[in-house]
mmCIF file of C-alpha atoms and ligand atoms in Angstrom:
data_model
loop_
_atom_site.group_PDB
_atom_site.id
_atom_site.type_symbol
_atom_site.label_atom_id
_atom_site.label_comp_id
_atom_site.label_asym_id
_atom_site.label_seq_id
_atom_site.Cartn_x
_atom_site.Cartn_y
_atom_site.Cartn_z
ATOM 1 C CA MET L 1 0.000 0.000 0.000
ATOM 2 C CA ASN L 2 1.183 3.500 -0.752
ATOM 3 C CA ALA L 3 1.597 5.149 2.650
ATOM 4 C CA THR L 4 0.916 8.597 1.210
ATOM 5 C CA MET L 5 -2.578 7.829 -0.166
ATOM 6 C CA PRO L 6 -5.314 10.160 1.046
ATOM 7 C CA LEU L 7 -7.534 8.669 3.741
ATOM 8 C CA GLU L 8 -10.768 8.515 1.759
ATOM 9 C CA LYS L 9 -9.062 6.613 -1.081
ATOM 10 C CA THR L 10 -7.560 3.990 1.239
ATOM 11 C CA LYS L 11 -8.809 0.515 0.351
ATOM 12 C CA HIS L 12 -9.271 -1.611 3.421
ATOM 13 C CA TYR L 13 -8.240 -5.279 3.319
ATOM 14 C CA PRO L 14 -8.876 -7.395 6.416
ATOM 15 C CA VAL L 15 -5.742 -9.563 6.396
ATOM 16 C CA MET L 16 -6.166 -13.398 6.230
ATOM 17 C CA LEU L 17 -9.915 -13.014 6.735
ATOM 18 C CA ASN L 18 -10.837 -16.313 5.032
ATOM 19 C CA GLN L 19 -8.408 -18.299 7.170
ATOM 20 C CA VAL L 20 -9.663 -16.567 10.342
ATOM 21 C CA LEU L 21 -13.301 -17.392 9.431
ATOM 22 C CA SER L 22 -12.527 -21.013 8.654
ATOM 23 C CA ILE L 23 -10.874 -21.387 12.084
ATOM 24 C CA ILE L 24 -13.586 -19.666 14.149
ATOM 25 C CA SER L 25 -16.660 -21.099 12.272
ATOM 26 C CA PRO L 26 -19.149 -18.232 12.797
ATOM 27 C CA GLN L 27 -21.801 -20.164 10.824
ATOM 28 C CA ARG L 28 -22.451 -22.028 14.082
ATOM 29 C CA GLY L 29 -23.278 -18.766 15.896
ATOM 30 C CA GLY L 30 -21.869 -17.638 19.256
ATOM 31 C CA THR L 31 -20.082 -14.638 20.767
ATOM 32 C CA TYR L 32 -16.742 -13.376 19.458
ATOM 33 C CA ILE L 33 -14.317 -10.784 20.801
ATOM 34 C CA ASP L 34 -12.539 -8.715 18.140
ATOM 35 C CA CYS L 35 -9.698 -7.097 20.110
ATOM 36 C CA THR L 36 -8.451 -4.990 17.185
ATOM 37 C CA PHE L 37 -11.562 -3.646 15.474
ATOM 38 C CA GLY L 38 -9.752 -1.252 13.042
ATOM 39 C CA GLY L 39 -11.926 -0.763 9.952
ATOM 40 C CA GLY L 40 -14.268 -3.477 11.252
ATOM 41 C CA GLY L 41 -13.396 -6.022 8.548
ATOM 42 C CA TYR L 42 -13.407 -9.066 10.846
ATOM 43 C CA SER L 43 -16.404 -7.913 12.940
ATOM 44 C CA LYS L 44 -18.519 -7.246 9.850
ATOM 45 C CA ALA L 45 -17.691 -10.635 8.340
ATOM 46 C CA ILE L 46 -18.643 -12.432 11.590
ATOM 47 C CA LEU L 47 -21.910 -10.483 11.954
ATOM 48 C CA LYS L 48 -23.020 -11.640 8.492
ATOM 49 C CA PHE L 49 -23.759 -14.994 10.177
ATOM 50 C CA PRO L 50 -27.164 -14.706 11.914
ATOM 51 C CA GLY L 51 -26.541 -16.354 15.306
ATOM 52 C CA THR L 52 -23.408 -14.348 16.130
ATOM 53 C CA LYS L 53 -22.601 -11.506 18.535
ATOM 54 C CA VAL L 54 -19.422 -9.410 18.501
ATOM 55 C CA VAL L 55 -17.759 -7.425 21.265
ATOM 56 C CA ALA L 56 -15.184 -5.173 19.577
ATOM 57 C CA ILE L 57 -12.306 -3.185 21.075
ATOM 58 C CA ASP L 58 -9.925 -0.606 19.621
ATOM 59 C CA ARG L 59 -7.761 2.006 21.347
ATOM 60 C CA ASP L 60 -8.103 4.404 18.405
ATOM 61 C CA LYS L 61 -11.007 6.831 18.790
ATOM 62 C CA LEU L 62 -11.196 7.297 15.017
ATOM 63 C CA THR L 63 -12.345 3.684 14.612
ATOM 64 C CA LYS L 64 -15.596 4.692 16.340
ATOM 65 C CA LYS L 65 -17.001 5.981 13.062
ATOM 66 C CA HIS L 66 -16.875 2.435 11.624
ATOM 67 C CA ALA L 67 -18.263 1.015 14.879
ATOM 68 C CA ILE L 68 -21.244 3.398 14.934
ATOM 69 C CA ASN L 69 -22.445 1.996 11.581
ATOM 70 C CA LEU L 70 -22.357 -1.557 12.924
ATOM 71 C CA GLU L 71 -24.078 -0.505 16.172
ATOM 72 C CA LYS L 72 -26.938 0.907 14.075
ATOM 73 C CA GLU L 73 -27.152 -2.164 11.869
ATOM 74 C CA PHE L 74 -26.862 -4.756 14.680
ATOM 75 C CA PRO L 75 -28.027 -3.002 17.894
ATOM 76 C CA SER L 76 -28.453 -6.199 19.884
ATOM 77 C CA ARG L 77 -25.501 -8.101 18.438
ATOM 78 C CA PHE L 78 -22.630 -5.619 18.327
ATOM 79 C CA THR L 79 -20.918 -3.592 21.073
ATOM 80 C CA PHE L 80 -17.821 -1.430 20.775
ATOM 81 C CA PHE L 81 -15.363 -0.176 23.428
ATOM 82 C CA GLN L 82 -12.589 2.344 22.877
ATOM 83 C CA GLU L 83 -10.005 0.744 25.156
ATOM 84 C CA LYS L 84 -6.640 -0.990 25.151
ATOM 85 C CA PHE L 85 -7.004 -4.741 24.796
ATOM 86 C CA SER L 86 -4.795 -5.331 27.843
ATOM 87 C CA ASN L 87 -7.859 -4.083 29.783
ATOM 88 C CA ILE L 88 -10.224 -6.619 28.233
ATOM 89 C CA ASP L 89 -11.051 -8.064 31.679
ATOM 90 C CA LYS L 90 -12.361 -4.654 32.795
ATOM 91 C CA ILE L 91 -14.753 -4.449 29.830
ATOM 92 C CA VAL L 92 -16.032 -7.943 29.284
ATOM 93 C CA LYS L 93 -18.211 -9.904 31.702
ATOM 94 C CA LYS L 94 -16.494 -12.979 33.147
ATOM 95 C CA ASN L 95 -19.291 -15.318 32.034
ATOM 96 C CA LEU L 96 -19.417 -14.120 28.412
ATOM 97 C CA ASN L 97 -18.086 -17.475 27.141
ATOM 98 C CA PRO L 98 -16.643 -16.242 23.834
ATOM 99 C CA LYS L 99 -16.135 -18.802 21.087
ATOM 100 C CA ALA L 100 -12.993 -16.968 20.013
ATOM 101 C CA ILE L 101 -10.862 -13.976 20.940
ATOM 102 C CA ILE L 102 -9.108 -12.501 17.929
ATOM 103 C CA PHE L 103 -6.105 -10.176 17.621
ATOM 104 C CA ASP L 104 -5.022 -8.674 14.280
ATOM 105 C CA LEU L 105 -2.009 -6.698 15.461
ATOM 106 C CA GLY L 106 -0.333 -3.495 14.360
ATOM 107 C CA LEU L 107 -1.705 -0.605 12.343
ATOM 108 C CA SER L 108 -4.740 -0.436 10.084
ATOM 109 C CA SER L 109 -4.466 0.894 6.532
ATOM 110 C CA PHE L 110 -6.451 3.947 7.742
ATOM 111 C CA GLN L 111 -3.876 4.770 10.418
ATOM 112 C CA LEU L 112 -0.921 4.199 8.080
ATOM 113 C CA SER L 113 -2.247 6.433 5.365
ATOM 114 C CA ASP L 114 -3.434 9.279 7.611
ATOM 115 C CA GLN L 115 -0.654 11.861 7.235
ATOM 116 C CA LYS L 116 -1.639 13.647 10.451
ATOM 117 C CA ARG L 117 -0.677 10.628 12.531
ATOM 118 C CA GLY L 118 2.903 10.597 11.279
ATOM 119 C CA PHE L 119 3.353 6.840 10.797
ATOM 120 C CA SER L 120 4.591 7.300 7.229
ATOM 121 C CA PHE L 121 8.083 8.498 6.308
ATOM 122 C CA GLU L 122 6.710 11.321 4.170
ATOM 123 C CA SER L 123 4.472 12.933 6.783
ATOM 124 C CA LYS L 124 5.105 16.661 7.249
ATOM 125 C CA ASN L 125 2.846 16.871 10.320
ATOM 126 C CA LEU L 126 4.179 17.011 13.862
ATOM 127 C CA LEU L 127 5.717 13.663 14.907
ATOM 128 C CA ASN L 128 2.977 11.682 16.623
ATOM 129 C CA MET L 129 2.591 7.897 15.988
ATOM 130 C CA GLU L 130 -0.060 7.448 18.706
ATOM 131 C CA MET L 131 -2.610 4.671 18.155
ATOM 132 C CA GLY L 132 -4.775 6.093 20.929
ATOM 133 C CA ILE L 133 -4.807 6.289 24.784
ATOM 134 C CA ASN L 134 -1.092 7.108 24.980
ATOM 135 C CA GLU L 135 1.128 8.777 27.555
ATOM 136 C CA TYR L 136 3.536 10.422 25.118
ATOM 137 C CA THR L 137 4.071 10.975 21.397
ATOM 138 C CA ALA L 138 6.907 10.204 18.986
ATOM 139 C CA TYR L 139 7.842 13.908 19.270
ATOM 140 C CA ASP L 140 8.473 13.465 23.023
ATOM 141 C CA VAL L 141 10.499 10.294 22.460
ATOM 142 C CA VAL L 142 12.653 11.644 19.644
ATOM 143 C CA ASN L 143 13.321 15.001 21.309
ATOM 144 C CA ASN L 144 13.413 14.196 25.024
ATOM 145 C CA LEU L 145 14.367 10.586 25.669
ATOM 146 C CA ASP L 146 17.837 10.017 27.075
ATOM 147 C CA LYS L 147 20.316 9.193 24.256
ATOM 148 C CA GLU L 148 21.379 5.776 25.680
ATOM 149 C CA TYR L 149 17.761 4.672 26.078
ATOM 150 C CA LEU L 150 16.959 5.879 22.581
ATOM 151 C CA ALA L 151 19.859 3.830 21.171
ATOM 152 C CA ASN L 152 18.673 0.684 22.990
ATOM 153 C CA ILE L 153 15.089 1.147 21.933
ATOM 154 C CA ILE L 154 16.112 1.507 18.288
ATOM 155 C CA LYS L 155 18.458 -1.473 18.574
ATOM 156 C CA PHE L 156 16.147 -3.886 20.411
ATOM 157 C CA LEU L 157 12.596 -2.815 19.498
ATOM 158 C CA GLY L 158 13.591 -2.096 15.881
ATOM 159 C CA GLU L 159 16.220 -4.847 15.586
ATOM 160 C CA GLU L 160 18.346 -2.098 13.981
ATOM 161 C CA LYS L 161 22.087 -2.801 14.188
ATOM 162 C CA ASP L 162 22.939 0.899 13.778
ATOM 163 C CA GLY L 163 20.868 1.904 16.820
ATOM 164 C CA LYS L 164 23.718 3.736 18.542
ATOM 165 C CA ILE L 165 24.843 5.648 15.439
ATOM 166 C CA ILE L 166 21.250 6.677 14.673
ATOM 167 C CA ALA L 167 20.627 7.810 18.275
ATOM 168 C CA ASN L 168 23.854 9.882 18.173
ATOM 169 C CA LYS L 169 22.764 11.538 14.945
ATOM 170 C CA ILE L 170 19.293 12.296 16.321
ATOM 171 C CA ASP L 171 20.890 13.719 19.466
ATOM 172 C CA LYS L 172 23.147 16.003 17.420
ATOM 173 C CA HIS L 173 20.184 17.368 15.475
ATOM 174 C CA ARG L 174 17.861 17.851 18.442
ATOM 175 C CA SER L 175 20.519 19.726 20.388
ATOM 176 C CA GLN L 176 20.308 22.429 17.673
ATOM 177 C CA LYS L 177 16.523 22.473 17.260
ATOM 178 C CA PRO L 178 13.678 20.020 17.945
ATOM 179 C CA ILE L 179 12.954 17.423 15.252
ATOM 180 C CA GLN L 180 9.424 18.219 14.142
ATOM 181 C CA THR L 181 8.148 15.807 11.503
ATOM 182 C CA SER L 182 8.392 12.166 10.403
ATOM 183 C CA LYS L 183 9.906 13.327 7.096
ATOM 184 C CA GLU L 184 12.640 15.209 8.965
ATOM 185 C CA LEU L 185 13.321 12.217 11.225
ATOM 186 C CA SER L 186 13.483 9.874 8.232
ATOM 187 C CA SER L 187 16.019 12.044 6.415
ATOM 188 C CA ILE L 188 18.215 12.196 9.560
ATOM 189 C CA ILE L 189 18.130 8.386 9.855
ATOM 190 C CA ASN L 190 18.796 7.891 6.152
ATOM 191 C CA SER L 191 21.815 10.184 6.306
ATOM 192 C CA VAL L 192 23.681 7.622 8.440
ATOM 193 C CA LYS L 193 23.011 4.859 5.903
ATOM 194 C CA LYS L 194 25.483 4.620 3.014
ATOM 195 C CA ASN L 195 23.894 4.356 -0.467
ATOM 196 C CA TYR L 196 20.463 4.493 1.144
ATOM 197 C CA LYS L 197 18.791 5.148 -2.203
ATOM 198 C CA THR L 198 19.676 1.606 -3.302
ATOM 199 C CA TYR L 199 17.851 0.003 -0.311
ATOM 200 C CA LYS L 200 14.758 -2.128 -1.127
ATOM 201 C CA LYS L 201 12.901 -0.860 1.949
ATOM 202 C CA ASN L 202 13.157 2.663 3.310
ATOM 203 C CA PRO L 203 16.244 2.568 5.615
ATOM 204 C CA SER L 204 14.180 4.282 8.349
ATOM 205 C CA THR L 205 11.775 1.329 8.555
ATOM 206 C CA LYS L 206 13.352 -0.341 11.586
ATOM 207 C CA THR L 207 13.802 2.886 13.565
ATOM 208 C CA PHE L 208 10.218 3.938 12.845
ATOM 209 C CA GLN L 209 9.044 0.501 13.988
ATOM 210 C CA ALA L 210 11.011 0.874 17.244
ATOM 211 C CA ILE L 211 9.637 4.338 18.026
ATOM 212 C CA ARG L 212 6.073 3.322 17.151
ATOM 213 C CA ILE L 213 6.307 0.201 19.341
ATOM 214 C CA PHE L 214 7.679 2.273 22.230
ATOM 215 C CA VAL L 215 5.095 5.078 21.920
ATOM 216 C CA ASN L 216 2.264 2.527 22.004
ATOM 217 C CA GLN L 217 3.907 0.005 24.391
ATOM 218 C CA GLU L 218 2.894 -2.574 21.828
ATOM 219 C CA LEU L 219 4.834 -5.551 23.212
ATOM 220 C CA THR L 220 3.559 -5.008 26.768
ATOM 221 C CA GLN L 221 0.064 -4.727 25.323
ATOM 222 C CA LEU L 222 0.480 -8.003 23.436
ATOM 223 C CA ILE L 223 1.896 -9.896 26.434
ATOM 224 C CA GLU L 224 -0.862 -8.632 28.770
ATOM 225 C CA GLY L 225 -3.533 -9.080 26.083
ATOM 226 C CA LEU L 226 -2.658 -12.759 25.508
ATOM 227 C CA ILE L 227 -2.725 -13.433 29.248
ATOM 228 C CA GLU L 228 -6.062 -11.661 29.832
ATOM 229 C CA ALA L 229 -7.661 -13.351 26.802
ATOM 230 C CA THR L 230 -6.558 -16.763 28.071
ATOM 231 C CA LYS L 231 -8.159 -15.987 31.434
ATOM 232 C CA LEU L 232 -11.492 -15.192 29.716
ATOM 233 C CA LEU L 233 -11.661 -18.110 27.291
ATOM 234 C CA PRO L 234 -13.880 -21.060 28.233
ATOM 235 C CA HIS L 235 -12.942 -24.676 27.505
ATOM 236 C CA GLY L 236 -13.020 -25.061 23.702
ATOM 237 C CA GLY L 237 -12.663 -21.298 23.059
ATOM 238 C CA LEU L 238 -10.100 -20.199 20.467
ATOM 239 C CA LEU L 239 -7.284 -17.685 20.766
ATOM 240 C CA VAL L 240 -6.411 -16.407 17.264
ATOM 241 C CA VAL L 241 -3.526 -14.007 16.591
ATOM 242 C CA VAL L 242 -2.343 -12.431 13.338
ATOM 243 C CA SER L 243 1.063 -10.762 13.723
ATOM 244 C CA PHE L 244 3.195 -8.735 11.335
ATOM 245 C CA HIS L 245 6.785 -8.628 12.560
ATOM 246 C CA SER L 246 9.271 -10.921 14.218
ATOM 247 C CA LEU L 247 9.048 -9.433 17.732
ATOM 248 C CA GLU L 248 5.269 -9.905 17.831
ATOM 249 C CA ASP L 249 5.445 -13.394 16.377
ATOM 250 C CA ARG L 250 8.180 -14.427 18.824
ATOM 251 C CA ILE L 251 5.913 -13.470 21.725
ATOM 252 C CA VAL L 252 2.882 -15.332 20.322
ATOM 253 C CA LYS L 253 4.935 -18.388 19.355
ATOM 254 C CA ASN L 254 6.552 -18.615 22.787
ATOM 255 C CA PHE L 255 3.276 -18.197 24.605
ATOM 256 C CA PHE L 256 1.802 -21.161 22.738
ATOM 257 C CA LYS L 257 5.052 -23.135 23.013
ATOM 258 C CA LEU L 258 5.211 -22.728 26.792
ATOM 259 C CA HIS L 259 1.514 -23.315 27.411
ATOM 260 C CA SER L 260 0.277 -25.866 24.887
ATOM 261 C CA ASN L 261 0.223 -29.615 24.307
ATOM 262 C CA LEU L 262 3.095 -29.116 21.828
ATOM 263 C CA LYS L 263 5.419 -28.377 24.719
ATOM 264 C CA ARG L 264 8.415 -30.553 24.010
ATOM 265 C CA ASN L 265 8.444 -34.006 25.599
ATOM 266 C CA PRO L 266 11.809 -34.896 27.197
ATOM 267 C CA SER L 267 12.093 -37.957 24.908
ATOM 268 C CA ARG L 268 9.987 -39.344 22.077
ATOM 269 C CA TYR L 269 9.903 -42.663 23.971
ATOM 270 C CA PHE L 270 8.237 -41.017 26.987
ATOM 271 C CA PRO L 271 4.457 -41.113 27.139
ATOM 272 C CA ILE L 272 2.824 -37.683 26.709
ATOM 273 C CA THR L 273 1.859 -36.931 30.280
ATOM 274 C CA GLU L 274 -0.969 -34.659 31.233
ATOM 275 C CA ASN L 275 0.542 -31.283 31.918
ATOM 276 C CA LYS L 276 -1.329 -28.861 34.140
ATOM 277 C CA SER L 277 0.802 -25.920 33.010
ATOM 278 C CA THR L 278 -0.799 -25.895 29.561
ATOM 279 C CA PHE L 279 -3.735 -23.736 28.479
ATOM 280 C CA PHE L 280 -4.098 -24.712 24.824
ATOM 281 C CA ASN L 281 -4.369 -27.595 22.384
ATOM 282 C CA LEU L 282 -2.647 -26.793 19.121
ATOM 283 C CA ASN L 283 -3.013 -28.571 15.817
ATOM 284 C CA LEU L 284 0.073 -27.139 14.256
ATOM 285 C CA ASN L 285 3.348 -25.652 15.383
ATOM 286 C CA LYS L 286 3.898 -23.585 12.251
ATOM 287 C CA PRO L 287 2.009 -20.361 11.559
ATOM 288 C CA LYS L 288 -0.484 -20.131 8.700
ATOM 289 C CA ARG L 289 0.483 -17.676 5.948
ATOM 290 C CA PRO L 290 -1.587 -15.629 3.475
ATOM 291 C CA GLU L 291 -2.203 -17.122 0.054
ATOM 292 C CA GLU L 292 -0.278 -15.777 -2.970
ATOM 293 C CA LYS L 293 -3.493 -14.244 -4.325
ATOM 294 C CA GLU L 294 -3.985 -12.188 -1.146
ATOM 295 C CA ILE L 295 -0.371 -11.010 -1.141
ATOM 296 C CA LYS L 296 -0.763 -9.837 -4.752
ATOM 297 C CA GLU L 297 -3.885 -7.859 -3.850
ATOM 298 C CA ASN L 298 -2.576 -6.461 -0.576
ATOM 299 C CA ILE L 299 1.193 -6.313 -0.259
ATOM 300 C CA ARG L 300 0.938 -5.519 3.464
ATOM 301 C CA SER L 301 -0.325 -9.059 4.097
ATOM 302 C CA ARG L 302 2.970 -10.586 2.937
ATOM 303 C CA SER L 303 4.494 -10.572 6.430
ATOM 304 C CA ALA L 304 1.361 -11.829 8.241
ATOM 305 C CA LYS L 305 1.545 -14.947 10.411
ATOM 306 C CA LEU L 306 -1.522 -16.512 11.967
ATOM 307 C CA ARG L 307 -1.286 -18.712 15.060
ATOM 308 C CA TYR L 308 -4.145 -20.133 17.090
ATOM 309 C CA GLY L 309 -4.913 -22.534 19.900
ATOM 310 C CA GLU L 310 -7.976 -24.084 21.549
ATOM 311 C CA ARG L 311 -8.352 -23.511 25.297
ATOM 312 C CA ASN L 312 -8.219 -26.735 27.312
ATOM 313 C CA ASN L 313 -9.896 -27.451 30.639
ATOM 314 C CA ASN L 314 -6.944 -26.542 32.910
ATOM 315 C CA SER L 315 -7.529 -23.772 35.422
ATOM 316 C CA PHE L 316 -5.972 -20.412 34.694
ATOM 317 C CA PHE L 317 -2.883 -19.360 36.645
ATOM 318 C CA TYR L 318 -0.767 -16.267 36.046
ATOM 319 C CA PRO L 319 1.948 -17.345 33.501
ATOM 320 C CA ILE L 320 4.912 -15.655 35.127
ATOM 321 C CA ASP L 321 7.473 -17.774 33.159
ATOM 322 C CA PHE L 322 6.109 -16.373 29.922
ATOM 323 C CA LYS L 323 6.378 -12.809 31.199
ATOM 324 C CA ASP L 324 9.904 -13.470 32.457
ATOM 325 C CA GLN L 325 11.016 -14.535 28.972
ATOM 326 C CA PHE L 326 10.238 -11.051 27.696
ATOM 327 C CA ILE L 327 11.204 -9.034 30.738
ATOM 328 C CA ASN L 328 13.680 -6.930 28.721
ATOM 329 C CA TYR L 329 10.984 -5.733 26.332
ATOM 330 C CA LEU L 330 8.714 -4.956 29.263
ATOM 331 C CA LYS L 331 11.494 -2.963 30.932
ATOM 332 C CA PHE L 332 12.267 -1.013 27.751
ATOM 333 C CA GLU L 333 8.645 -0.075 27.270
ATOM 334 C CA ASP L 334 8.362 0.949 30.905
ATOM 335 C CA ILE L 335 11.031 3.665 30.597
ATOM 336 C CA ARG L 336 9.487 7.049 31.342
ATOM 337 C CA ILE L 337 10.416 10.207 29.483
HETATM 338 C C1 LIG I 1 -4.471 -4.246 11.668
HETATM 339 S S1 LIG I 1 -5.702 -3.247 12.394
HETATM 340 C C2 LIG I 1 -7.084 -4.323 12.527
HETATM 341 C C3 LIG I 1 -7.896 -4.411 11.279
HETATM 342 C C4 LIG I 1 -9.187 -5.203 11.468
HETATM 343 N N1 LIG I 1 -8.957 -6.600 11.717
HETATM 344 C C5 LIG I 1 -10.096 -5.064 10.265
HETATM 345 O O1 LIG I 1 -10.404 -6.071 9.642
HETATM 346 O O2 LIG I 1 -10.501 -3.958 9.950
HETATM 347 C C6 LIG I 1 -5.193 -3.138 14.059
HETATM 348 C C7 LIG I 1 -6.060 -2.281 14.939
HETATM 349 O O3 LIG I 1 -5.745 -2.645 16.275
HETATM 350 C C8 LIG I 1 -5.745 -1.508 17.078
HETATM 351 N N2 LIG I 1 -4.875 -1.803 18.223
HETATM 352 C C9 LIG I 1 -3.545 -2.025 18.199
HETATM 353 N N3 LIG I 1 -3.103 -2.246 19.454
HETATM 354 C C10 LIG I 1 -4.178 -2.180 20.268
HETATM 355 C C11 LIG I 1 -4.349 -2.328 21.675
HETATM 356 N N4 LIG I 1 -3.325 -2.579 22.481
HETATM 357 N N5 LIG I 1 -5.594 -2.199 22.170
HETATM 358 C C12 LIG I 1 -6.663 -1.952 21.359
HETATM 359 N N6 LIG I 1 -6.544 -1.770 20.025
HETATM 360 C C13 LIG I 1 -5.315 -1.907 19.485
HETATM 361 C C14 LIG I 1 -5.214 -0.405 16.192
HETATM 362 O O4 LIG I 1 -5.643 0.855 16.656
HETATM 363 C C15 LIG I 1 -5.803 -0.786 14.835
HETATM 364 O O5 LIG I 1 -7.002 -0.099 14.605
#
């Protein structure tokens, strides 16, 4: 998708929608939680099946305009909350018994293409990158965060090997005057990359990813969201997650690996013993990927990975081991400006 397209011309593609529907089987009716409502693609598709109800969540207040239409069309079957999905337990009744809880992570095409929000490299508006319900903006991070922290955030949340060099360059610029726009930030980052015009992807991609993740505390949100969703799911309920980059997928993969029946057995000759530390039954270890046809139509889907599991009957306990695995990310995102 061209990140500079005007908002009204943005075509909205719900990523891997057919695969999601074939996993969650809405034709049998039931209640679904759509944790990342966005343009409402998943919610709308589920509501087409008569016996269904959808509880939808999105932190972005601009998604309300899509939600209002669905509230009018399905007043008794659709409810929307502008909230962060880590707070799902505060919104949803404990006895809701959802058939599936679905996460389609990251940004919507509407957010990406809205110049005012500053997610695109070309944006000439004030640096922002907020998804909604934030404590600070990209402007605060780029201009006020301590240089060492900035370098680590770029290095670890962006997986950018030049994190330190980029942070030094940003620091040099901001000491003269504040960095105002995404376009300005992108040209500062690109100036440390040799032959940047020959790069396939914009050389600022990884740094922008890091700053966006930090501004929105996206990894903390994902870790807490998976835990809270697991707490809410009844026996047989499905947890379905579509992720778009390696940090997100690592978190989802490890959660299922630690807490599913696919947890490695010490030896293949050992019987598979019942393990009370699992929450999910999984059919496959590998993620599902979009079909070629979808990738051709919507290039953004090319990096999507879908993982899902079915909740077993074991009681919920707080999965502290899982959180401990990602303690560094949690600490990074907890840094205050
Ligand atoms: C990729 S879009 C979802 C698109 C949606 N599946 C559709 O078909 O239209 C992701 C959405 O999730 C929202 N989001 C991301 N992180 C969130 C969080 N922690 N809590 C609530 N919403 C979140 C974003 O604001 C964005 O609107």
